[in-house]
Every structure is written in C-alpha cells, then in structure tokens.
CSV table of C-alpha atoms and ligand atoms in Angstrom, one decimal:
chain,number,residue,atom,x,y,z
E,247,MET,CA,-18.3,-4.8,13.7
E,248,ALA,CA,-16.4,-8.0,12.4
E,249,ASN,CA,-15.0,-5.8,9.1
E,250,VAL,CA,-11.3,-5.0,9.6
E,251,ALA,CA,-9.3,-2.9,7.5
E,252,VAL,CA,-5.9,-2.8,6.8
E,253,ILE,CA,-3.8,0.0,6.1
E,254,GLY,CA,0.4,0.4,6.3
E,255,ALA,CA,1.7,2.1,8.9
E,256,GLN,CA,4.9,3.2,7.5
E,257,TRP,CA,5.9,4.0,3.8
E,258,GLY,CA,5.4,0.7,2.3
E,259,ASP,CA,5.5,-2.7,1.3
E,260,GLU,CA,5.3,-4.2,5.0
E,261,GLY,CA,3.6,-7.3,4.6
E,262,LYS,CA,-0.1,-6.2,3.8
E,263,GLY,CA,-0.8,-8.5,1.1
E,264,LYS,CA,0.6,-10.8,3.8
E,265,VAL,CA,-1.5,-10.0,6.6
E,266,VAL,CA,-4.7,-9.4,4.1
E,267,ASP,CA,-4.4,-12.9,2.6
E,268,TRP,CA,-4.3,-14.8,5.9
E,269,LEU,CA,-7.0,-12.8,7.6
E,270,ALA,CA,-8.9,-13.0,4.6
E,271,SER,CA,-9.5,-16.7,4.9
E,272,ARG,CA,-12.2,-15.9,8.0
E,273,ALA,CA,-13.9,-12.5,5.3
E,274,GLU,CA,-16.1,-13.1,2.5
E,275,ILE,CA,-14.9,-9.9,0.5
E,276,VAL,CA,-11.8,-8.0,0.7
E,277,VAL,CA,-12.3,-5.0,-0.5
E,278,ARG,CA,-9.0,-2.2,-2.1
E,279,PHE,CA,-10.0,1.3,-1.7
E,280,GLN,CA,-7.3,3.4,-3.0
E,281,GLY,CA,-3.9,3.0,-4.8
E,282,GLY,CA,-3.7,1.4,-8.4
E,283,HIS,CA,-0.3,-0.5,-9.8
E,284,ASN,CA,2.1,1.2,-7.7
E,285,ALA,CA,1.2,-1.3,-4.9
E,286,GLY,CA,3.2,-4.6,-4.5
E,287,HIS,CA,1.5,-7.2,-2.4
E,288,THR,CA,3.7,-10.2,-1.9
E,289,LEU,CA,2.1,-13.6,-1.0
E,290,VAL,CA,3.8,-16.6,-0.1
E,291,VAL,CA,1.7,-20.0,-0.7
E,292,GLY,CA,3.9,-23.1,0.2
E,293,GLU,CA,5.7,-23.3,-3.2
E,294,GLN,CA,3.8,-20.5,-5.2
E,295,THR,CA,4.2,-17.0,-4.9
E,296,TYR,CA,1.6,-14.5,-6.0
E,297,LYS,CA,3.0,-10.8,-6.6
E,298,LEU,CA,-0.4,-8.9,-6.5
E,299,SER,CA,-0.7,-5.0,-7.5
E,300,LEU,CA,-4.4,-3.8,-8.6
E,301,LEU,CA,-6.2,-7.6,-7.8
E,302,PRO,CA,-7.2,-8.0,-4.3
E,303,SER,CA,-5.3,-9.9,-2.2
E,304,GLY,CA,-8.6,-12.1,-1.1
E,305,VAL,CA,-8.3,-14.2,-4.3
E,306,VAL,CA,-5.9,-16.1,-3.7
E,307,ARG,CA,-8.5,-18.2,-1.0
E,308,GLY,CA,-11.3,-17.4,-4.1
E,309,LYS,CA,-12.4,-14.8,-1.7
E,310,LEU,CA,-14.9,-12.0,-3.6
E,311,GLY,CA,-13.0,-9.0,-4.3
E,312,ILE,CA,-14.1,-6.0,-5.2
E,313,ILE,CA,-12.1,-3.0,-6.7
E,314,GLY,CA,-13.5,0.6,-5.2
E,315,ASN,CA,-13.9,3.4,-7.0
E,316,GLY,CA,-10.9,4.9,-4.5
E,317,VAL,CA,-8.5,3.0,-7.3
E,318,VAL,CA,-7.2,4.1,-9.7
E,319,LEU,CA,-7.4,1.5,-12.9
E,320,ASP,CA,-4.9,0.4,-15.7
E,321,PRO,CA,-6.8,-1.3,-17.6
E,322,GLN,CA,-4.2,-3.1,-19.7
E,323,ALA,CA,-2.7,-3.7,-16.0
E,324,LEU,CA,-5.1,-4.9,-14.4
E,325,LEU,CA,-6.0,-7.7,-17.9
E,326,ASP,CA,-2.2,-8.2,-17.4
E,327,GLU,CA,-2.5,-9.6,-14.2
E,328,ILE,CA,-5.3,-11.7,-14.3
E,329,ALA,CA,-3.2,-13.3,-17.5
E,330,ARG,CA,-0.6,-13.8,-14.8
E,331,VAL,CA,-2.5,-14.9,-12.5
E,332,THR,CA,-4.3,-17.4,-14.3
E,333,ALA,CA,-1.2,-19.0,-15.5
E,334,GLN,CA,-0.5,-19.8,-11.7
E,335,GLY,CA,-4.2,-21.9,-11.5
E,336,LEU,CA,-6.1,-18.8,-10.0
E,337,ALA,CA,-9.5,-18.3,-11.6
E,338,VAL,CA,-10.8,-14.2,-11.6
E,339,THR,CA,-14.3,-14.3,-13.5
E,340,PRO,CA,-16.9,-11.4,-12.6
E,341,GLU,CA,-17.9,-13.5,-10.5
E,342,ASN,CA,-15.1,-13.2,-7.7
E,343,LEU,CA,-14.6,-10.1,-9.0
E,344,ARG,CA,-16.5,-6.6,-9.2
E,345,ILE,CA,-15.4,-2.8,-10.3
E,346,ALA,CA,-16.6,-0.3,-9.3
E,347,GLU,CA,-18.6,1.1,-12.3
E,348,ASN,CA,-17.4,4.5,-11.2
E,349,VAL,CA,-13.8,3.7,-10.9
E,350,PRO,CA,-10.4,6.5,-12.9
E,351,LEU,CA,-8.8,4.6,-15.5
E,352,ILE,CA,-5.5,5.3,-15.9
E,353,LEU,CA,-4.6,5.9,-19.9
E,354,PRO,CA,-1.4,5.2,-21.5
E,355,LEU,CA,-1.2,9.2,-21.0
E,356,HIS,CA,-0.6,9.3,-17.8
E,357,PRO,CA,2.6,7.4,-17.1
E,358,ALA,CA,4.1,9.5,-20.3
E,359,LEU,CA,3.4,12.4,-18.0
E,360,ASP,CA,4.4,10.9,-14.9
E,361,LYS,CA,7.9,9.6,-16.3
E,362,ALA,CA,7.8,12.9,-18.3
E,363,ARG,CA,7.7,15.2,-15.0
E,364,GLU,CA,10.0,13.2,-13.0
E,365,ALA,CA,12.8,12.9,-15.6
E,366,ALA,CA,12.1,17.2,-15.8
E,367,ARG,CA,12.5,17.3,-12.6
E,368,GLY,CA,16.0,16.0,-12.3
E,369,GLU,CA,17.6,15.3,-8.9
E,370,ASP,CA,14.5,16.6,-7.3
E,371,ARG,CA,12.4,14.1,-8.1
E,372,ILE,CA,10.0,11.8,-5.9
E,373,GLY,CA,11.1,8.7,-7.5
E,374,THR,CA,7.3,8.1,-8.2
E,375,THR,CA,6.3,4.4,-9.7
E,376,GLY,CA,6.2,5.8,-12.9
E,377,ARG,CA,2.6,4.0,-13.8
E,378,GLY,CA,0.5,7.3,-14.2
E,379,ILE,CA,-0.9,7.2,-10.7
E,380,GLY,CA,-0.9,10.7,-9.5
E,381,PRO,CA,-1.6,12.3,-12.8
E,382,ALA,CA,-4.7,9.8,-12.9
E,383,TYR,CA,-5.6,11.6,-9.6
E,384,GLU,CA,-5.0,14.8,-10.6
E,385,ASP,CA,-7.5,14.5,-13.9
E,386,LYS,CA,-10.3,12.9,-11.1
E,387,VAL,CA,-10.1,16.0,-9.0
E,388,ALA,CA,-10.2,17.8,-12.0
E,389,ARG,CA,-13.2,16.4,-13.3
E,390,ARG,CA,-11.7,15.1,-16.2
E,391,SER,CA,-11.7,11.2,-15.9
E,392,ILE,CA,-12.5,8.6,-17.9
E,393,ARG,CA,-14.4,5.9,-16.0
E,394,LEU,CA,-14.4,2.7,-16.6
E,395,CYS,CA,-18.4,3.1,-17.1
E,396,ASP,CA,-18.0,5.7,-20.0
E,397,LEU,CA,-17.0,2.4,-21.9
E,398,ALA,CA,-20.6,1.5,-22.4
E,399,GLU,CA,-21.0,5.2,-24.0
E,400,PRO,CA,-19.3,5.4,-26.9
E,401,ALA,CA,-20.6,9.2,-27.8
E,402,THR,CA,-19.6,10.1,-23.6
E,403,LEU,CA,-16.2,8.9,-23.8
E,404,SER,CA,-15.4,10.4,-27.6
E,405,ALA,CA,-15.6,14.0,-26.1
E,406,LYS,CA,-14.3,13.5,-22.8
E,407,LEU,CA,-10.8,12.3,-24.4
E,408,ASP,CA,-11.6,15.4,-26.5
E,409,GLU,CA,-10.9,17.4,-22.8
E,410,LEU,CA,-8.7,15.3,-21.6
E,411,LEU,CA,-6.1,15.2,-24.5
E,412,LEU,CA,-6.7,19.0,-24.9
E,413,HIS,CA,-4.9,19.5,-21.5
E,414,HIS,CA,-2.1,16.8,-21.6
E,415,ASN,CA,-1.1,17.6,-24.8
E,416,SER,CA,-0.5,20.7,-24.1
E,417,LEU,CA,1.3,19.1,-20.8
E,418,LEU,CA,3.3,16.8,-22.9
E,419,ARG,CA,3.9,19.2,-25.7
E,420,GLY,CA,5.6,21.6,-23.4
E,421,LEU,CA,8.2,18.9,-21.4
E,422,GLY,CA,8.6,18.1,-25.0
E,423,ALA,CA,6.8,14.3,-25.0
E,424,PRO,CA,5.1,12.7,-27.6
E,425,GLU,CA,1.3,13.9,-27.9
E,426,PHE,CA,-1.4,11.1,-28.1
E,427,ALA,CA,-3.8,10.7,-31.0
E,428,LYS,CA,-7.2,10.5,-30.0
E,429,GLN,CA,-8.5,7.9,-32.9
E,430,GLU,CA,-6.1,6.0,-31.7
E,431,LEU,CA,-7.0,5.7,-27.7
E,432,LEU,CA,-10.5,5.8,-28.6
E,433,ASP,CA,-10.1,2.4,-30.2
E,434,GLN,CA,-8.0,1.4,-28.3
E,435,LEU,CA,-10.9,1.3,-25.2
E,436,LEU,CA,-13.5,0.0,-27.7
E,437,ALA,CA,-12.0,-2.4,-27.8
E,438,LEU,CA,-10.9,-2.8,-23.7
E,439,ALA,CA,-14.2,-2.6,-23.2
E,440,PRO,CA,-15.8,-5.8,-24.0
E,441,ARG,CA,-13.4,-7.5,-21.9
E,442,LEU,CA,-13.8,-4.6,-19.1
E,443,LEU,CA,-17.4,-3.8,-18.6
E,444,PRO,CA,-18.2,-7.6,-17.3
E,445,PHE,CA,-16.6,-6.7,-14.1
E,446,ALA,CA,-18.6,-3.2,-13.8
E,447,GLU,CA,-21.3,-2.5,-11.1
E,448,ALA,CA,-22.3,-0.5,-8.7
E,449,ALA,CA,-20.3,-1.7,-5.9
E,450,TRP,CA,-21.6,-0.2,-2.7
E,451,GLU,CA,-24.7,-2.3,-3.5
E,452,ARG,CA,-22.8,-5.3,-3.4
E,453,LEU,CA,-21.4,-4.0,-0.1
E,454,ASP,CA,-24.8,-2.6,1.3
E,455,ALA,CA,-26.3,-5.6,0.7
E,456,ALA,CA,-23.2,-7.0,2.4
E,457,ARG,CA,-23.8,-4.9,5.5
E,458,HIS,CA,-27.3,-6.1,5.7
E,459,SER,CA,-26.3,-10.3,5.7
E,460,GLY,CA,-23.8,-9.4,8.1
E,461,ALA,CA,-20.8,-10.7,5.9
E,462,ARG,CA,-17.3,-10.0,6.7
E,463,VAL,CA,-15.5,-7.4,4.8
E,464,LEU,CA,-11.9,-7.1,4.6
E,465,PHE,CA,-10.5,-3.7,3.3
E,466,GLU,CA,-7.5,-3.5,1.8
E,467,GLY,CA,-4.8,-0.5,2.4
E,468,ALA,CA,-2.2,0.1,-0.2
E,469,GLN,CA,0.9,1.9,0.3
E,470,ALA,CA,1.0,3.4,3.8
E,471,VAL,CA,-0.2,6.6,6.1
E,472,MET,CA,4.0,7.9,5.6
E,473,LEU,CA,2.8,8.4,1.9
E,474,ASP,CA,-0.6,9.8,2.5
E,475,VAL,CA,-1.4,12.6,0.5
E,476,ASP,CA,-2.4,14.8,3.4
E,477,HIS,CA,-0.3,13.2,5.8
E,478,GLY,CA,2.3,11.8,4.9
E,479,THR,CA,6.3,13.5,4.3
E,480,TYR,CA,4.4,15.7,1.8
E,481,PRO,CA,5.5,15.7,-1.4
E,482,TYR,CA,7.0,12.9,-1.5
E,483,VAL,CA,4.3,10.7,-0.9
E,484,THR,CA,1.6,9.0,-3.3
E,485,SER,CA,-1.5,10.8,-4.5
E,486,SER,CA,-4.7,9.6,-2.4
E,487,ASN,CA,-5.5,9.1,0.7
E,488,THR,CA,-4.0,6.2,2.6
E,489,VAL,CA,-5.9,6.4,6.0
E,490,ALA,CA,-8.3,4.1,7.2
E,491,GLY,CA,-11.1,6.8,6.8
E,492,ASN,CA,-10.3,6.5,3.2
E,493,ALA,CA,-11.8,3.1,3.3
E,494,ALA,CA,-14.7,4.6,3.3
E,495,ALA,CA,-15.4,6.9,0.6
E,496,GLY,CA,-13.0,4.4,-1.5
E,497,ALA,CA,-15.7,1.7,-1.4
E,498,GLY,CA,-19.1,3.6,-0.8
E,499,ILE,CA,-20.1,2.8,2.3
E,500,GLY,CA,-20.3,4.4,5.6
E,501,PRO,CA,-17.5,4.7,8.4
E,502,ASP,CA,-18.9,2.7,10.5
E,503,ALA,CA,-18.4,0.2,8.3
E,504,ILE,CA,-14.6,0.1,8.6
E,505,GLY,CA,-14.6,-1.9,12.0
E,506,MET,CA,-11.2,-2.9,13.4
E,507,VAL,CA,-8.5,-0.6,11.5
E,508,LEU,CA,-4.9,-3.1,12.0
E,509,GLY,CA,-2.0,-0.9,10.8
E,510,ILE,CA,0.6,-3.3,9.6
E,511,ALA,CA,4.6,-2.2,10.9
E,512,LYS,CA,7.9,-3.7,9.8
E,513,ALA,CA,9.9,-4.2,13.1
E,514,TYR,CA,12.5,-2.5,10.9
E,515,SER,CA,11.6,0.6,8.8
E,516,THR,CA,12.0,0.5,4.7
E,517,ARG,CA,11.2,3.2,2.0
E,518,VAL,CA,11.4,3.3,-1.9
E,519,GLY,CA,12.0,6.2,-3.8
E,520,ALA,CA,13.4,10.1,-2.1
E,521,GLY,CA,12.2,11.8,0.9
E,522,PRO,CA,13.4,12.1,4.5
E,523,PHE,CA,13.8,9.0,6.4
E,524,PRO,CA,15.3,9.8,9.8
E,525,THR,CA,16.1,6.5,11.1
E,526,GLU,CA,17.6,5.4,7.5
E,527,LEU,CA,21.0,3.3,8.4
E,528,HIS,CA,24.0,3.8,5.3
E,529,ASP,CA,26.2,1.3,7.0
E,530,GLU,CA,26.4,-2.5,7.1
E,531,ILE,CA,23.0,-3.1,9.5
E,532,GLY,CA,21.5,-1.6,6.7
E,533,ARG,CA,22.7,-2.9,4.3
E,534,GLY,CA,22.5,-6.3,6.5
E,535,LEU,CA,18.3,-5.4,7.3
E,536,GLY,CA,18.2,-5.5,3.5
E,537,ASP,CA,20.0,-8.0,2.3
E,538,ARG,CA,17.8,-11.0,5.0
E,539,GLY,CA,15.0,-8.6,4.4
E,540,ASN,CA,14.7,-9.1,0.6
E,541,GLU,CA,14.2,-5.3,0.3
E,542,TYR,CA,14.1,-4.6,-3.8
E,543,GLY,CA,11.1,-3.1,-4.7
E,544,THR,CA,7.6,-5.3,-5.9
E,545,VAL,CA,6.7,-2.9,-8.5
E,546,THR,CA,10.2,-1.0,-9.4
E,547,GLY,CA,13.2,-4.1,-8.5
E,548,ARG,CA,14.6,-1.0,-7.1
E,549,ARG,CA,16.5,-1.6,-3.7
E,550,ARG,CA,14.2,-0.4,-0.6
E,551,ARG,CA,16.1,2.0,1.9
E,552,CYS,CA,16.2,0.7,5.2
E,553,GLY,CA,16.9,2.0,9.1
E,554,TRP,CA,15.8,1.2,12.2
E,555,PHE,CA,11.8,1.0,13.5
E,556,ASP,CA,10.9,4.3,14.2
E,557,ALA,CA,8.3,3.7,16.8
E,558,CYS,CA,8.1,7.9,16.9
E,559,LEU,CA,6.3,8.3,13.1
E,560,VAL,CA,4.2,5.0,13.4
E,561,ARG,CA,2.8,6.4,16.8
E,562,GLN,CA,2.1,9.1,14.8
E,563,ALA,CA,0.7,7.0,11.7
E,564,VAL,CA,-1.2,5.5,14.6
E,565,LYS,CA,-3.0,8.4,15.3
E,566,VAL,CA,-4.3,10.1,11.8
E,567,GLY,CA,-4.7,6.3,10.4
E,568,GLY,CA,-7.1,5.3,12.8
E,569,ILE,CA,-4.9,2.4,13.9
E,570,GLN,CA,-6.4,0.6,16.9
E,571,GLY,CA,-4.0,-3.0,16.3
E,572,ILE,CA,-1.1,-3.3,15.4
E,573,ALA,CA,0.2,-6.4,13.2
E,574,LEU,CA,4.7,-6.5,13.3
E,575,THR,CA,6.1,-8.1,10.7
E,576,LYS,CA,9.3,-9.4,9.9
E,577,LEU,CA,10.6,-9.7,13.3
E,578,ASP,CA,13.0,-12.6,11.7
E,579,VAL,CA,15.3,-10.4,10.0
E,580,LEU,CA,16.4,-8.6,13.3
E,581,ASP,CA,17.2,-12.2,14.1
E,582,GLY,CA,21.5,-12.3,15.3
E,583,LEU,CA,21.6,-8.8,15.6
E,584,GLU,CA,23.6,-7.9,19.2
E,585,GLU,CA,21.9,-4.7,19.7
E,586,LEU,CA,18.5,-3.0,18.5
E,587,LYS,CA,17.8,0.8,18.1
E,588,ILE,CA,13.9,2.6,18.3
E,589,CYS,CA,13.6,6.0,17.6
E,590,THR,CA,11.6,8.1,20.1
E,591,GLY,CA,12.0,11.3,19.0
E,592,TYR,CA,13.2,13.8,17.1
E,593,ARG,CA,15.6,16.0,17.6
E,594,ILE,CA,15.6,19.6,15.5
E,595,GLY,CA,17.8,22.2,16.3
E,596,ALA,CA,17.5,23.1,19.3
E,597,GLU,CA,14.1,21.6,19.5
E,598,THR,CA,12.8,18.1,20.5
E,599,LEU,CA,9.5,16.7,19.2
E,600,ARG,CA,7.0,13.6,19.6
E,601,ARG,CA,6.2,13.8,16.1
E,602,LEU,CA,7.4,14.9,12.7
E,603,PRO,CA,6.4,17.7,11.3
E,604,ALA,CA,4.8,18.9,8.4
E,605,ALA,CA,7.5,21.0,6.8
E,606,MET,CA,10.5,19.8,4.0
E,607,GLY,CA,12.5,21.5,5.9
E,608,ALA,CA,12.1,20.6,9.5
E,609,GLN,CA,11.5,16.6,8.1
E,610,ALA,CA,14.5,16.8,6.8
E,611,ALA,CA,16.6,17.8,9.2
E,612,ALA,CA,15.3,15.5,11.9
E,613,GLN,CA,17.7,13.6,13.8
E,614,PRO,CA,16.5,10.4,15.8
E,615,ILE,CA,16.7,10.5,19.6
E,616,TYR,CA,17.4,6.2,20.0
E,617,GLU,CA,16.5,3.7,22.7
E,618,THR,CA,18.9,1.3,22.8
E,619,LEU,CA,17.9,-2.2,23.0
E,620,GLU,CA,19.4,-5.7,23.8
E,621,GLY,CA,19.3,-8.1,20.3
E,622,TRP,CA,18.5,-11.8,20.5
E,623,SER,CA,20.6,-15.1,19.2
E,624,GLY,CA,18.3,-17.4,19.1
E,625,SER,CA,15.5,-17.6,15.6
E,626,THR,CA,12.1,-16.3,15.3
E,627,ARG,CA,12.0,-17.3,11.9
E,628,GLY,CA,9.0,-19.4,11.2
E,629,ALA,CA,7.3,-19.3,14.8
E,630,ARG,CA,3.8,-19.8,16.0
E,631,SER,CA,3.4,-19.2,19.1
E,632,TYR,CA,4.6,-16.6,21.4
E,633,ALA,CA,6.5,-19.0,23.0
E,634,GLU,CA,8.8,-19.8,20.4
E,635,LEU,CA,10.0,-16.1,21.1
E,636,PRO,CA,13.5,-15.4,22.7
E,637,ALA,CA,13.0,-13.2,25.6
E,638,ALA,CA,14.9,-10.2,23.8
E,639,ALA,CA,12.5,-10.4,20.9
E,640,VAL,CA,9.3,-10.5,23.2
E,641,LYS,CA,10.6,-7.8,25.1
E,642,TYR,CA,11.0,-5.9,21.5
E,643,VAL,CA,7.8,-5.9,20.9
E,644,ARG,CA,6.1,-4.8,24.1
E,645,ARG,CA,8.5,-1.7,24.1
E,646,ILE,CA,7.2,-1.7,20.5
E,647,GLU,CA,3.7,-1.4,22.1
E,648,GLU,CA,4.4,1.2,24.7
E,649,LEU,CA,5.4,3.4,22.3
E,650,VAL,CA,3.5,3.4,19.6
E,651,GLU,CA,0.7,3.8,21.7
E,652,ALA,CA,-1.5,0.5,20.6
E,653,PRO,CA,-1.7,-3.5,21.1
E,654,VAL,CA,0.9,-6.0,18.9
E,655,VAL,CA,-2.5,-8.3,17.6
E,656,LEU,CA,-0.3,-9.9,15.1
E,657,LEU,CA,2.8,-11.1,14.4
E,658,SER,CA,4.8,-11.8,11.0
E,659,THR,CA,8.1,-14.3,11.6
E,660,SER,CA,8.3,-15.4,8.1
E,661,PRO,CA,6.8,-15.0,4.3
E,662,GLU,CA,4.7,-17.9,4.5
E,663,ARG,CA,1.2,-17.4,4.8
E,664,ASP,CA,1.2,-19.4,8.6
E,665,ASP,CA,4.0,-17.9,10.1
E,666,THR,CA,1.8,-15.9,11.8
E,667,ILE,CA,1.1,-15.5,15.7
E,668,THR,CA,-2.1,-14.0,16.4
E,669,LEU,CA,-2.5,-12.4,19.7
E,670,ARG,CA,-5.7,-11.1,19.3
E,671,ASP,CA,-8.2,-11.4,16.8
E,672,PRO,CA,-8.5,-8.5,14.8
E,673,PHE,CA,-12.7,-9.3,13.5
E,674,ALA,CA,-13.3,-9.8,17.0
E,675,GLY,CA,-13.0,-5.5,17.3
W,243,LIG,P1,2.9,-4.7,0.9
W,243,LIG,O1,3.7,-4.3,0.0
W,243,LIG,O2,2.8,-4.4,2.2
W,243,LIG,O3,2.1,-5.9,0.8
W,243,LIG,O4,4.7,-5.6,1.4
W,243,LIG,P2,5.5,-6.1,0.1
W,243,LIG,O5,4.8,-7.4,-0.1
W,243,LIG,O6,5.8,-5.5,-0.7
W,243,LIG,O7,6.7,-6.7,0.8
W,243,LIG,C1,6.6,-7.0,2.1
W,243,LIG,C2,7.8,-8.0,2.0
W,243,LIG,O8,8.0,-8.8,2.9
W,243,LIG,C3,7.2,-10.0,0.7
W,243,LIG,O9,8.0,-9.8,0.1
W,243,LIG,C4,6.9,-10.7,1.8
W,243,LIG,O10,6.8,-11.8,1.2
W,243,LIG,C5,8.0,-10.3,3.1
W,243,LIG,N1,7.4,-10.9,4.0
W,243,LIG,C6,6.3,-10.4,4.8
W,243,LIG,N2,6.7,-11.2,6.3
W,243,LIG,C7,7.5,-11.5,6.4
W,243,LIG,C8,8.0,-11.5,7.6
W,243,LIG,O11,7.0,-11.6,8.6
W,243,LIG,N3,9.1,-11.9,7.4
W,243,LIG,C9,9.5,-12.7,6.3
W,243,LIG,N4,11.2,-12.4,6.3
W,243,LIG,N5,9.5,-11.5,5.4
W,243,LIG,C10,8.0,-11.3,5.1
W,244,LIG,P1,2.9,-0.6,-1.5
W,244,LIG,O1,1.1,-1.5,-1.7
W,244,LIG,C1,6.2,1.3,-1.1
W,244,LIG,C2,6.1,5.4,-3.4
W,244,LIG,C3,7.2,5.3,-4.6
W,244,LIG,C4,7.6,7.3,-4.5
W,244,LIG,C5,5.8,7.6,-4.0
W,244,LIG,C6,5.0,8.4,-5.3
W,244,LIG,O2,3.5,-2.4,-2.3
W,244,LIG,O3,3.3,-0.7,-0.3
W,244,LIG,P2,3.4,7.1,-7.1
W,244,LIG,O4,3.9,6.1,-7.5
W,244,LIG,O5,2.6,6.1,-6.0
W,244,LIG,O6,3.2,8.1,-7.5
W,244,LIG,O7,4.8,7.0,-6.1
W,244,LIG,O8,5.1,6.5,-3.6
W,244,LIG,N1,5.0,4.0,-3.9
W,244,LIG,C7,5.3,3.0,-2.7
W,244,LIG,N2,6.4,2.4,-1.7
W,244,LIG,N3,4.8,0.5,-1.8
W,244,LIG,C8,3.8,1.0,-2.4
W,244,LIG,O9,2.8,0.1,-2.2
W,244,LIG,C9,4.2,2.5,-3.0
W,244,LIG,N4,3.2,3.0,-3.8
W,244,LIG,C10,3.9,4.3,-4.0
W,244,LIG,O10,8.3,4.5,-3.9
W,244,LIG,O11,8.1,6.9,-3.4
W,245,LIG,MG1,4.0,-3.3,-2.2
C-alpha cells in the first residue's frame, strides 16, 4: 500500500508540517484525521513561512486537502486561516479543500469552558491551548455536538443548540463564567453556513474512490503519541487519539489503507504545557537548545521546555503508535555540543524500567538513565546527503535507531523544505 501516515513520536512540534509538506509532492491527497487548531505546523519554503493549524499541510503544494471527521473544527478559525494563507498567495477553495460533513464543530462556548476550567485548576492546570479542543471532544462522545452537516438544517440546529446550551450554561454558571445566548449562536452559525457548506461532503466516498484509483494519500497527524488521550502522559494530554490507528477512524477508511507509519521525532525533546518530562533540562544546555531550535509554541507563543532525546519514550511511541520508520528532525540544533545524552530507561524508586509507567506518581518520579555520546564540532545544518554529516552525528543517529527499535528513514537538517535527507522512501512501504 503506497499511502503514508505521519504522526508525532514525542510531545508535538517535531516538524510534522515540514515532513508532510516534503512528502506531499508525491501524494495526491493530504488528510487531517484528529486534533484541531491546537496544532501549529510551520512550513518554510524559500522566503515564505506558512503557519498552518487546521489546513492539511498539502495545501501549500496545491494538493487536495481533506479535513476528516476525527478533527474538531472551529469554523471561524478555519476561515481566518484560509484568509491568512490566501494573503500569502495560496488558493483554498472547495476545489482543493473538502471537509467531512460529519465533523464536529467547536463553538465559542468551547474555548470559554476550556479557559474557565484551566483558571479554576490554578497550579494544577494542564496548560491547554485554550482553544476548546477538550470540551469539543467531550461533546462529541456525549452525542451533543453540532456537526458541519447540521448547518444545512436550521430546525435541527436550533433543537441541538437547546440541548448543548442546557449543558454548557450550567457548567459556565458553576465556574462563574458568562453564559451564552441561543439566538446569538444560532444567528452566527446560520451566517457561517453558506461559507462553510460548499466545502462539506461525505469524505469517506472520496477516499474510497482514491483507494480504487490508486491515488496516494498522506494522513497528517497532529500532536503526538505522548499527548495521546490513552497512551500519553494522562491527564497531561490532548483529547484525541494521535496514534496511527486513529487515521482510519478519523478519515473514514479501513485500517489497511493507512500504509507506512512514519513517526517524527526531534533529535532532542521538547514539551509545551504541563506534565511529566523526565529528560527536561533546566540548565544552560536546555536554554541553548531552546534558543538554537527557536522553541516557541506556534499556537501559544509559550517557550517550549527542552531536554535530551528520550529513546525510552520514543521506543514506547514506536510500539503503541505502530511506527515503522522515523524521520529525525532538528539534528542541526545539536551542532557544537561537546557531548550528548540519550535516555535509555528510568529509575523509579528501587525499580529500573524500560518504559514510562501509566500512573501519575510514577511518571513524575521517573529519573532518566543516560548514555553519553560524543558530540560533533562540524555542522549538519542544511545537509542534504548522509555523506555530509560528521561521523559523530552518524553515530548518534545509528544509536537512536538501535534504541528506539525503528529505522531512521528521513533526516531533517533545517526548517527549509529541501534540507532533508532520504534514507528510505516512505511511499515504498
Ligand atoms: P509540528 O507541529 O510537528 O508540525 O512542528 P512545528 O512546526 O510546530 O515545530 C517545528 C519547528 O521546527 C518549526 O518552526 C519548523 O520550521 C522547525 N524545523 C523543522 N525541521 C527542522 C530542522 O530540521 N531543523 C531546524 N533547525 N528546525 C526545523
Ligand atoms: P502540534 O500538532 C505541542 C498540548 C498543549 C497541552 C495539551 C492539551 O503542533 O504538534 P489541548 O489544547 O490540546 O487540550 O492541550 O496538549 N498540545 C500541543 N503541544 N504541539 C501540539 O500540536 C499540541 N497540541 C496540543 O500544550 O499541554
Ligand atoms: Mg506544532
């Protein structure tokens, strides 16, 4: 099967956008299957930098983009993003963007609830993006969501808003936050309807047709395995399944169509928001990684926490995420460091483990066990062939392959689209 699914193997921001954009030159369709505008994917193409949150990264190459049913869609955020990329010279129309008609919508009450809850949690906050992602997924499983297709049925929409508001206004009242008026929401949604409905379709039919015609599909994950609602560092996670298995359910196609699962991992680790991070560095080295890697959240603007590469955690992500090959990014950020550390396991009390356990207390207590490798004085920045890499950099990559138990098939050496080294073609399976 010549399709590829791209997922994050750490805590997000590994460079999925860059890799999807690079691979998209050889795909016909790029599908987002989970998450929402909590994602921030940066693509650098020559002089232009595109920051995408909801639009599948293939739009930059003019490929057909599909927003699958597994996404939670903020209509206003989508229209704003379309306006932003249009101003940069891209065309996004119903010709090249299709949205699953059964996608659940994020309404203004979702970010309101997200923020009110985070404020109420105080010191214990999760550090969400505040964009209503969690509350929107809660409504989906609670069977309360307004879905894109509802915008075509004003009577359905009106009745569903009554139920939604009964729930949300009770919660908002309890949290001391302002309530929402039904008529205002109804008017807003009905005004958005003619702008959104032209994009809506039964996306599964298009994907089925693609399967039969042999068109290549790229499934673009957001967030990452350690933010997966089941397999991540719960409760410090996002509210969707980020593993490749969800690409099928979130797009509306069988699991055999997913194809090769490519996990994206940074050559070190970062995390935005709160939660366990065993290899986090609070010293000059950590600050240096943040500065050289320009580690600021695309969505939140918050400085990302930085640390050493955690091979134990990426190995776990490889197993639960179904990752068959790794794209290792940001190798250049390690240039000039005298020595490098890789975490191979954890000490938790008297125990030594080669996995991060599920319990919160154990996760917080996990102390990394490190292996030290030699750094390199040469530059990897902008390298486009393996031969250009210093020997110690090659050694570092090889050791990562061994420890995470998956081959490194791509290497990225700068934000620029073409500064990428292919070791094995992901579309070859
Ligand atoms: P995503 O959420 O996984 O798509 O990643 P983000 O776009 O949020 O964050 C990755 C950041 O690293 C972006 O600013 C990219 O432009 C940048 N980037 C991607 N690959 C590389 C690389 O190999 N080297 C460097 N220095 N930066 C990179
Ligand atoms: P991309 O696709 C990094 C984090 C938030 C927070 C937690 C829950 O760019 O890799 P949410 O708003 O989803 O309820 O927040 O998840 N988070 C991300 N961190 N990259 C992302 O996306 C993220 N999306 C959510 O910081 O800790
Ligand atoms: Mg990001």
